């Protein structure tokens, strides 16, 4: 569960964020208490030495034990009824030398004490002051308990707050996931998506909405393609079926010239069907999607296409270039575009008239000398199966320019169709220029 996983990560981060300052604070307090004990021992030793110099006994304190240590190592208690402090060898050295000081930790009746041995100013031994650590340990333990409970409460509060906040943050993700599951189950791409905010979840929602929109448009295009294809296929299939049925009924009784005409019709319609099916497959599969765009020289592509069509049709096809620049496109897809444009121009040009290919920068135009394209049809000619008025009898599938449009659009280019200055049509495309090295 995503919420639980994120919650664990947040909780671990909170615990780490709490643990580091807690440990640092505890160590700081412990150090502070120890320093305070050291200062207290030093102050008590100063007080005892001052009282002894004045010939008075120091005022007794319940948390301290004092005793004199003679140069020979003999200990004499200054606190009536108090237990004697253990005397270490280092303490005896201070008493014998009559100078310096020594501090150590010891136990008295099972209670930890801090002991400071300091030489007397007159050099006659030393004074030993012991102070119990019980109060300091109580403060230390109380601080540890309080900070532990406070940290635990802070961690629990952070965990609860994180759980609630994560639930609120992930709520749009759950709604989006529920909508995606609904779309997967019902295949209804028109299902509205949750409202998108301005955060990362909103970006995810908008990206998902764009993807669903692309899928919806793709499905609509496929459905329209199937509907248009079924309509376009019906005409040549009806003609083929009619010719076949006529031959079947006649069974050799037709005149040779009639039989020849029917067979020619069959061949023509079969060729048209073959071209139509091939272009339908091309549109449906987009066989050039695996190509990567790369810099392509437009005059070279135009020259290759012109040579092929010269051999195939015997038509005069010229190529001119003015300041050509490399374009960024898929090579095979671009060659298909130019071939379709040249084939379309050859189809609509009267016999004996040339077809002209002109490259200007990143623009390629193919000009014919045919009837031209009416202004109202100049955008529609790139739609699938569109036939302008007066061209219905011209052979072709009506898909050539639609393929050009789709391939050029996939390479972030644009198509155009205009009237040539001295008659005929000029059809072509613009493509992005290839980036220049350096």
mmCIF file of C-alpha atoms in Angstrom, residues 111-423:
data_model
loop_
_atom_site.group_PDB
_atom_site.id
_atom_site.type_symbol
_atom_site.label_atom_id
_atom_site.label_comp_id
_atom_site.label_asym_id
_atom_site.label_seq_id
_atom_site.Cartn_x
_atom_site.Cartn_y
_atom_site.Cartn_z
ATOM 1 C CA UNK A 111 26.543 5.788 46.761
ATOM 2 C CA UNK A 112 28.679 7.363 43.998
ATOM 3 C CA UNK A 113 30.674 10.414 45.079
ATOM 4 C CA UNK A 114 32.935 12.902 43.400
ATOM 5 C CA UNK A 115 36.012 13.592 45.566
ATOM 6 C CA UNK A 116 38.325 16.615 45.287
ATOM 7 C CA UNK A 117 41.636 16.546 47.203
ATOM 8 C CA UNK A 118 43.281 19.983 47.455
ATOM 9 C CA UNK A 119 46.473 20.935 49.304
ATOM 10 C CA UNK A 120 46.183 23.381 52.223
ATOM 11 C CA UNK A 121 47.796 26.784 51.686
ATOM 12 C CA UNK A 122 50.128 26.319 54.679
ATOM 13 C CA UNK A 123 51.412 23.016 53.202
ATOM 14 C CA UNK A 124 50.126 20.971 56.160
ATOM 15 C CA UNK A 125 48.398 18.168 54.287
ATOM 16 C CA UNK A 126 45.235 18.528 52.278
ATOM 17 C CA UNK A 127 41.513 18.764 52.560
ATOM 18 C CA UNK A 128 39.226 16.152 50.913
ATOM 19 C CA UNK A 129 35.694 17.122 49.861
ATOM 20 C CA UNK A 130 33.248 14.485 48.665
ATOM 21 C CA UNK A 131 29.906 15.313 47.035
ATOM 22 C CA UNK A 132 27.237 12.746 46.261
ATOM 23 C CA UNK A 133 26.152 12.189 42.650
ATOM 24 C CA UNK A 134 22.699 11.063 43.705
ATOM 25 C CA UNK A 135 21.108 14.432 42.972
ATOM 26 C CA UNK A 136 22.840 14.730 39.638
ATOM 27 C CA UNK A 137 21.779 11.220 38.659
ATOM 28 C CA UNK A 138 18.208 12.043 39.682
ATOM 29 C CA UNK A 139 18.278 15.128 37.456
ATOM 30 C CA UNK A 140 19.833 13.095 34.666
ATOM 31 C CA UNK A 141 17.247 10.320 34.969
ATOM 32 C CA UNK A 142 14.351 12.791 35.173
ATOM 33 C CA UNK A 143 15.578 14.592 32.065
ATOM 34 C CA UNK A 144 15.974 11.303 30.209
ATOM 35 C CA UNK A 145 12.459 10.167 31.157
ATOM 36 C CA UNK A 146 10.876 13.443 30.195
ATOM 37 C CA UNK A 147 12.696 13.780 26.893
ATOM 38 C CA UNK A 148 11.909 10.146 26.064
ATOM 39 C CA UNK A 149 8.198 10.615 26.674
ATOM 40 C CA UNK A 150 8.231 13.946 24.861
ATOM 41 C CA UNK A 151 10.014 12.407 21.863
ATOM 42 C CA UNK A 152 7.634 9.445 21.827
ATOM 43 C CA UNK A 153 4.639 11.790 21.920
ATOM 44 C CA UNK A 154 6.148 13.919 19.137
ATOM 45 C CA UNK A 155 6.811 10.825 17.026
ATOM 46 C CA UNK A 156 3.268 9.533 17.594
ATOM 47 C CA UNK A 157 1.805 12.940 16.759
ATOM 48 C CA UNK A 158 3.981 13.197 13.639
ATOM 49 C CA UNK A 159 2.952 9.683 12.576
ATOM 50 C CA UNK A 160 -0.740 10.513 12.988
ATOM 51 C CA UNK A 161 -0.392 13.849 11.219
ATOM 52 C CA UNK A 162 1.632 12.231 8.417
ATOM 53 C CA UNK A 163 -1.016 9.529 7.985
ATOM 54 C CA UNK A 164 -3.778 12.129 7.731
ATOM 55 C CA UNK A 165 -1.802 14.405 5.410
ATOM 56 C CA UNK A 166 -0.739 11.490 3.200
ATOM 57 C CA UNK A 167 -4.338 10.382 2.973
ATOM 58 C CA UNK A 168 -5.296 13.839 1.767
ATOM 59 C CA UNK A 169 -2.366 14.035 -0.648
ATOM 60 C CA UNK A 170 -2.956 10.567 -2.100
ATOM 61 C CA UNK A 171 -6.722 10.981 -2.401
ATOM 62 C CA UNK A 172 -6.426 12.414 -5.950
ATOM 63 C CA UNK A 173 -4.118 9.521 -6.867
ATOM 64 C CA UNK A 174 -6.721 7.025 -5.636
ATOM 65 C CA UNK A 175 -9.450 8.813 -7.604
ATOM 66 C CA UNK A 176 -7.225 8.783 -10.693
ATOM 67 C CA UNK A 177 -6.469 5.071 -10.191
ATOM 68 C CA UNK A 178 -10.201 4.334 -9.766
ATOM 69 C CA UNK A 179 -10.961 6.239 -12.975
ATOM 70 C CA UNK A 180 -8.195 4.380 -14.822
ATOM 71 C CA UNK A 181 -9.595 1.043 -13.629
ATOM 72 C CA UNK A 182 -13.059 2.128 -14.768
ATOM 73 C CA UNK A 183 -11.717 3.077 -18.217
ATOM 74 C CA UNK A 184 -9.856 -0.246 -18.436
ATOM 75 C CA UNK A 185 -12.997 -2.188 -17.528
ATOM 76 C CA UNK A 186 -15.537 -0.287 -19.619
ATOM 77 C CA UNK A 187 -13.212 0.826 -22.479
ATOM 78 C CA UNK A 188 -15.023 4.154 -22.255
ATOM 79 C CA UNK A 189 -12.360 6.720 -23.182
ATOM 80 C CA UNK A 190 -14.869 9.535 -22.735
ATOM 81 C CA UNK A 191 -14.941 9.009 -18.957
ATOM 82 C CA UNK A 192 -14.119 12.361 -17.297
ATOM 83 C CA UNK A 193 -10.969 12.442 -15.175
ATOM 84 C CA UNK A 194 -10.724 14.042 -11.714
ATOM 85 C CA UNK A 195 -9.989 17.740 -11.591
ATOM 86 C CA UNK A 196 -6.256 18.430 -11.863
ATOM 87 C CA UNK A 197 -4.514 20.663 -9.353
ATOM 88 C CA UNK A 198 -1.222 22.514 -9.705
ATOM 89 C CA UNK A 199 0.960 20.008 -7.868
ATOM 90 C CA UNK A 200 2.711 16.854 -9.080
ATOM 91 C CA UNK A 201 -0.523 14.869 -8.844
ATOM 92 C CA UNK A 202 -2.149 17.487 -11.048
ATOM 93 C CA UNK A 203 0.665 17.102 -13.578
ATOM 94 C CA UNK A 204 0.124 13.338 -13.497
ATOM 95 C CA UNK A 205 -3.605 13.827 -14.048
ATOM 96 C CA UNK A 206 -3.024 16.190 -16.983
ATOM 97 C CA UNK A 207 -0.502 13.775 -18.512
ATOM 98 C CA UNK A 208 -2.999 10.926 -18.114
ATOM 99 C CA UNK A 209 -5.716 13.113 -19.614
ATOM 100 C CA UNK A 210 -3.489 13.844 -22.610
ATOM 101 C CA UNK A 211 -2.790 10.142 -23.033
ATOM 102 C CA UNK A 212 -6.486 9.237 -22.842
ATOM 103 C CA UNK A 213 -7.269 12.038 -25.290
ATOM 104 C CA UNK A 214 -4.658 10.699 -27.716
ATOM 105 C CA UNK A 215 -6.118 7.214 -27.372
ATOM 106 C CA UNK A 216 -9.615 8.574 -27.926
ATOM 107 C CA UNK A 217 -8.535 10.433 -31.065
ATOM 108 C CA UNK A 218 -6.688 7.353 -32.278
ATOM 109 C CA UNK A 219 -9.773 5.210 -31.805
ATOM 110 C CA UNK A 220 -11.931 7.781 -33.587
ATOM 111 C CA UNK A 221 -9.450 7.869 -36.471
ATOM 112 C CA UNK A 222 -9.395 4.086 -36.658
ATOM 113 C CA UNK A 223 -13.182 3.913 -36.662
ATOM 114 C CA UNK A 224 -13.370 6.605 -39.336
ATOM 115 C CA UNK A 225 -10.692 4.803 -41.335
ATOM 116 C CA UNK A 226 -12.617 1.539 -41.152
ATOM 117 C CA UNK A 227 -15.852 3.235 -42.152
ATOM 118 C CA UNK A 228 -14.236 5.143 -45.017
ATOM 119 C CA UNK A 229 -12.294 2.083 -46.125
ATOM 120 C CA UNK A 230 -15.409 -0.063 -46.187
ATOM 121 C CA UNK A 231 -17.106 2.572 -48.323
ATOM 122 C CA UNK A 232 -14.157 2.965 -50.693
ATOM 123 C CA UNK A 233 -13.590 -0.783 -51.019
ATOM 124 C CA UNK A 234 -17.215 -1.408 -51.850
ATOM 125 C CA UNK A 235 -17.037 0.383 -55.213
ATOM 126 C CA UNK A 236 -14.158 -1.600 -56.807
ATOM 127 C CA UNK A 237 -15.394 -4.819 -55.196
ATOM 128 C CA UNK A 238 -18.847 -4.251 -56.663
ATOM 129 C CA UNK A 239 -17.294 -3.697 -60.077
ATOM 130 C CA UNK A 240 -15.121 -6.837 -59.783
ATOM 131 C CA UNK A 241 -18.069 -8.897 -58.606
ATOM 132 C CA UNK A 242 -20.285 -7.607 -61.434
ATOM 133 C CA UNK A 243 -17.671 -8.442 -64.065
ATOM 134 C CA UNK A 244 -17.084 -11.905 -62.591
ATOM 135 C CA UNK A 245 -20.809 -12.668 -62.455
ATOM 136 C CA UNK A 246 -21.203 -11.498 -66.083
ATOM 137 C CA UNK A 247 -18.401 -13.798 -67.204
ATOM 138 C CA UNK A 248 -19.937 -16.651 -65.231
ATOM 139 C CA UNK A 249 -23.372 -16.214 -66.783
ATOM 140 C CA UNK A 250 -22.065 -15.700 -70.322
ATOM 141 C CA UNK A 251 -19.830 -18.819 -70.231
ATOM 142 C CA UNK A 252 -17.994 -17.979 -73.458
ATOM 143 C CA UNK A 253 -20.942 -16.489 -75.317
ATOM 144 C CA UNK A 254 -19.558 -12.941 -75.175
ATOM 145 C CA UNK A 255 -18.016 -11.304 -78.177
ATOM 146 C CA UNK A 256 -14.196 -11.178 -77.943
ATOM 147 C CA UNK A 257 -14.129 -7.399 -77.701
ATOM 148 C CA UNK A 258 -16.715 -7.437 -74.843
ATOM 149 C CA UNK A 259 -14.800 -10.135 -73.002
ATOM 150 C CA UNK A 260 -11.586 -8.166 -73.455
ATOM 151 C CA UNK A 261 -13.227 -5.053 -72.012
ATOM 152 C CA UNK A 262 -14.545 -6.956 -68.993
ATOM 153 C CA UNK A 263 -11.141 -8.514 -68.350
ATOM 154 C CA UNK A 264 -9.479 -5.094 -68.642
ATOM 155 C CA UNK A 265 -11.969 -3.738 -66.106
ATOM 156 C CA UNK A 266 -11.154 -6.620 -63.771
ATOM 157 C CA UNK A 267 -7.431 -5.918 -64.031
ATOM 158 C CA UNK A 268 -7.926 -2.173 -63.505
ATOM 159 C CA UNK A 269 -10.157 -2.635 -60.475
ATOM 160 C CA UNK A 270 -7.834 -5.299 -59.017
ATOM 161 C CA UNK A 271 -4.862 -2.949 -59.344
ATOM 162 C CA UNK A 272 -6.905 -0.208 -57.686
ATOM 163 C CA UNK A 273 -7.859 -2.595 -54.891
ATOM 164 C CA UNK A 274 -4.232 -3.598 -54.415
ATOM 165 C CA UNK A 275 -3.134 0.038 -54.164
ATOM 166 C CA UNK A 276 -5.995 0.883 -51.820
ATOM 167 C CA UNK A 277 -5.308 -2.056 -49.503
ATOM 168 C CA UNK A 278 -1.592 -1.237 -49.450
ATOM 169 C CA UNK A 279 -2.227 2.381 -48.512
ATOM 170 C CA UNK A 280 -4.813 1.381 -45.924
ATOM 171 C CA UNK A 281 -2.274 -0.923 -44.303
ATOM 172 C CA UNK A 282 0.274 1.880 -44.447
ATOM 173 C CA UNK A 283 -2.096 4.268 -42.693
ATOM 174 C CA UNK A 284 -3.179 1.726 -40.093
ATOM 175 C CA UNK A 285 0.295 0.459 -39.160
ATOM 176 C CA UNK A 286 2.473 3.563 -39.695
ATOM 177 C CA UNK A 287 5.411 1.413 -40.705
ATOM 178 C CA UNK A 288 7.914 4.269 -40.276
ATOM 179 C CA UNK A 289 7.388 4.842 -36.550
ATOM 180 C CA UNK A 290 10.532 2.846 -35.758
ATOM 181 C CA UNK A 291 12.674 5.331 -37.738
ATOM 182 C CA UNK A 292 14.576 8.014 -35.867
ATOM 183 C CA UNK A 293 14.634 11.551 -37.286
ATOM 184 C CA UNK A 294 17.982 12.603 -38.711
ATOM 185 C CA UNK A 295 19.341 15.381 -40.960
ATOM 186 C CA UNK A 296 18.169 14.768 -44.551
ATOM 187 C CA UNK A 297 19.079 16.620 -47.750
ATOM 188 C CA UNK A 298 15.851 17.555 -49.556
ATOM 189 C CA UNK A 299 17.352 17.952 -53.059
ATOM 190 C CA UNK A 300 18.802 14.427 -52.844
ATOM 191 C CA UNK A 301 15.420 12.958 -51.882
ATOM 192 C CA UNK A 302 13.701 14.946 -54.641
ATOM 193 C CA UNK A 303 16.268 13.810 -57.228
ATOM 194 C CA UNK A 304 15.815 10.128 -56.294
ATOM 195 C CA UNK A 305 12.058 10.412 -56.634
ATOM 196 C CA UNK A 306 12.333 12.271 -59.962
ATOM 197 C CA UNK A 307 14.594 9.553 -61.454
ATOM 198 C CA UNK A 308 12.224 6.774 -60.478
ATOM 199 C CA UNK A 309 9.178 8.503 -61.961
ATOM 200 C CA UNK A 310 11.042 9.414 -65.169
ATOM 201 C CA UNK A 311 11.823 5.740 -65.753
ATOM 202 C CA UNK A 312 8.329 4.656 -64.795
ATOM 203 C CA UNK A 313 6.265 7.235 -66.710
ATOM 204 C CA UNK A 314 8.629 8.832 -69.240
ATOM 205 C CA UNK A 315 7.412 12.202 -67.950
ATOM 206 C CA UNK A 316 9.688 15.237 -67.793
ATOM 207 C CA UNK A 317 10.358 15.892 -64.079
ATOM 208 C CA UNK A 318 12.710 18.724 -63.065
ATOM 209 C CA UNK A 319 14.328 19.494 -59.709
ATOM 210 C CA UNK A 320 15.530 22.968 -58.697
ATOM 211 C CA UNK A 321 16.936 24.059 -55.347
ATOM 212 C CA UNK A 322 17.405 27.545 -53.872
ATOM 213 C CA UNK A 323 19.383 27.760 -50.619
ATOM 214 C CA UNK A 324 18.419 24.287 -49.426
ATOM 215 C CA UNK A 325 19.099 23.377 -45.793
ATOM 216 C CA UNK A 326 19.125 19.934 -44.166
ATOM 217 C CA UNK A 327 15.806 19.067 -42.539
ATOM 218 C CA UNK A 328 15.140 16.884 -39.512
ATOM 219 C CA UNK A 329 12.944 13.981 -40.631
ATOM 220 C CA UNK A 330 12.679 10.219 -40.982
ATOM 221 C CA UNK A 331 14.425 9.364 -44.277
ATOM 222 C CA UNK A 332 12.127 6.615 -45.581
ATOM 223 C CA UNK A 333 8.992 8.461 -44.499
ATOM 224 C CA UNK A 334 10.238 11.611 -46.230
ATOM 225 C CA UNK A 335 10.940 9.673 -49.424
ATOM 226 C CA UNK A 336 7.400 8.292 -49.301
ATOM 227 C CA UNK A 337 6.021 11.837 -48.962
ATOM 228 C CA UNK A 338 7.900 13.106 -52.014
ATOM 229 C CA UNK A 339 6.908 10.032 -54.054
ATOM 230 C CA UNK A 340 3.242 10.594 -53.188
ATOM 231 C CA UNK A 341 3.436 14.252 -54.170
ATOM 232 C CA UNK A 342 5.160 13.474 -57.471
ATOM 233 C CA UNK A 343 2.730 10.627 -58.205
ATOM 234 C CA UNK A 344 -0.203 12.921 -57.467
ATOM 235 C CA UNK A 345 1.215 15.600 -59.811
ATOM 236 C CA UNK A 346 1.822 13.071 -62.596
ATOM 237 C CA UNK A 347 -1.734 11.801 -62.240
ATOM 238 C CA UNK A 348 -3.310 15.231 -62.663
ATOM 239 C CA UNK A 349 -0.913 16.700 -65.278
ATOM 240 C CA UNK A 350 -1.880 16.438 -68.943
ATOM 241 C CA UNK A 351 0.394 14.328 -71.130
ATOM 242 C CA UNK A 352 3.404 16.185 -72.402
ATOM 243 C CA UNK A 353 3.502 18.670 -69.517
ATOM 244 C CA UNK A 354 6.354 18.643 -67.010
ATOM 245 C CA UNK A 355 6.246 18.147 -63.257
ATOM 246 C CA UNK A 356 8.452 20.525 -61.320
ATOM 247 C CA UNK A 357 9.978 19.907 -57.891
ATOM 248 C CA UNK A 358 11.290 23.033 -56.167
ATOM 249 C CA UNK A 359 13.267 23.051 -52.897
ATOM 250 C CA UNK A 360 13.571 26.407 -51.108
ATOM 251 C CA UNK A 361 15.311 26.203 -47.747
ATOM 252 C CA UNK A 362 13.346 23.625 -45.736
ATOM 253 C CA UNK A 363 10.335 23.840 -48.080
ATOM 254 C CA UNK A 364 9.562 21.361 -50.869
ATOM 255 C CA UNK A 365 6.824 21.999 -53.443
ATOM 256 C CA UNK A 366 5.696 19.859 -56.394
ATOM 257 C CA UNK A 367 3.978 21.761 -59.192
ATOM 258 C CA UNK A 368 1.779 20.253 -61.906
ATOM 259 C CA UNK A 369 0.008 21.773 -64.931
ATOM 260 C CA UNK A 370 -3.368 20.213 -64.275
ATOM 261 C CA UNK A 371 -6.765 21.748 -63.447
ATOM 262 C CA UNK A 372 -5.528 23.112 -60.105
ATOM 263 C CA UNK A 373 -7.205 22.968 -56.697
ATOM 264 C CA UNK A 374 -10.104 25.233 -55.783
ATOM 265 C CA UNK A 375 -9.518 27.410 -52.681
ATOM 266 C CA UNK A 376 -12.308 25.593 -50.817
ATOM 267 C CA UNK A 377 -10.562 22.251 -51.370
ATOM 268 C CA UNK A 378 -6.982 23.169 -50.468
ATOM 269 C CA UNK A 379 -7.245 21.949 -46.878
ATOM 270 C CA UNK A 380 -9.636 19.101 -47.574
ATOM 271 C CA UNK A 381 -7.350 17.427 -50.143
ATOM 272 C CA UNK A 382 -5.200 16.177 -47.242
ATOM 273 C CA UNK A 383 -8.141 14.335 -45.685
ATOM 274 C CA UNK A 384 -8.559 10.618 -46.217
ATOM 275 C CA UNK A 385 -10.573 9.548 -49.290
ATOM 276 C CA UNK A 386 -11.383 13.140 -50.179
ATOM 277 C CA UNK A 387 -12.046 13.769 -53.864
ATOM 278 C CA UNK A 388 -12.519 17.295 -55.174
ATOM 279 C CA UNK A 389 -15.312 18.036 -57.604
ATOM 280 C CA UNK A 390 -14.374 16.867 -61.087
ATOM 281 C CA UNK A 391 -11.722 14.355 -59.941
ATOM 282 C CA UNK A 392 -13.951 11.422 -58.955
ATOM 283 C CA UNK A 393 -13.202 9.665 -62.219
ATOM 284 C CA UNK A 394 -9.428 10.004 -61.801
ATOM 285 C CA UNK A 395 -7.793 6.736 -60.701
ATOM 286 C CA UNK A 396 -6.461 6.647 -57.140
ATOM 287 C CA UNK A 397 -7.359 5.789 -53.609
ATOM 288 C CA UNK A 398 -7.703 9.308 -52.243
ATOM 289 C CA UNK A 399 -5.116 8.467 -49.557
ATOM 290 C CA UNK A 400 -1.852 9.726 -51.049
ATOM 291 C CA UNK A 401 -2.004 13.276 -49.704
ATOM 292 C CA UNK A 402 -3.492 12.043 -46.402
ATOM 293 C CA UNK A 403 -0.389 9.896 -45.940
ATOM 294 C CA UNK A 404 1.796 12.920 -46.723
ATOM 295 C CA UNK A 405 -0.049 14.950 -44.105
ATOM 296 C CA UNK A 406 0.303 12.278 -41.395
ATOM 297 C CA UNK A 407 3.995 11.643 -42.052
ATOM 298 C CA UNK A 408 4.924 15.327 -42.196
ATOM 299 C CA UNK A 409 2.907 16.100 -39.053
ATOM 300 C CA UNK A 410 4.712 13.281 -37.232
ATOM 301 C CA UNK A 411 7.993 15.061 -38.020
ATOM 302 C CA UNK A 412 6.568 18.385 -36.703
ATOM 303 C CA UNK A 413 6.149 19.853 -40.170
ATOM 304 C CA UNK A 414 3.203 21.322 -42.095
ATOM 305 C CA UNK A 415 1.636 20.749 -45.520
ATOM 306 C CA UNK A 416 0.182 23.207 -48.015
ATOM 307 C CA UNK A 417 -1.691 23.274 -51.319
ATOM 308 C CA UNK A 418 -1.837 26.440 -53.451
ATOM 309 C CA UNK A 419 -2.474 27.540 -57.012
ATOM 310 C CA UNK A 420 0.576 27.823 -59.275
ATOM 311 C CA UNK A 421 1.102 31.297 -60.830
ATOM 312 C CA UNK A 422 0.542 30.166 -64.434
ATOM 313 C CA UNK A 423 -1.978 27.387 -63.807
#
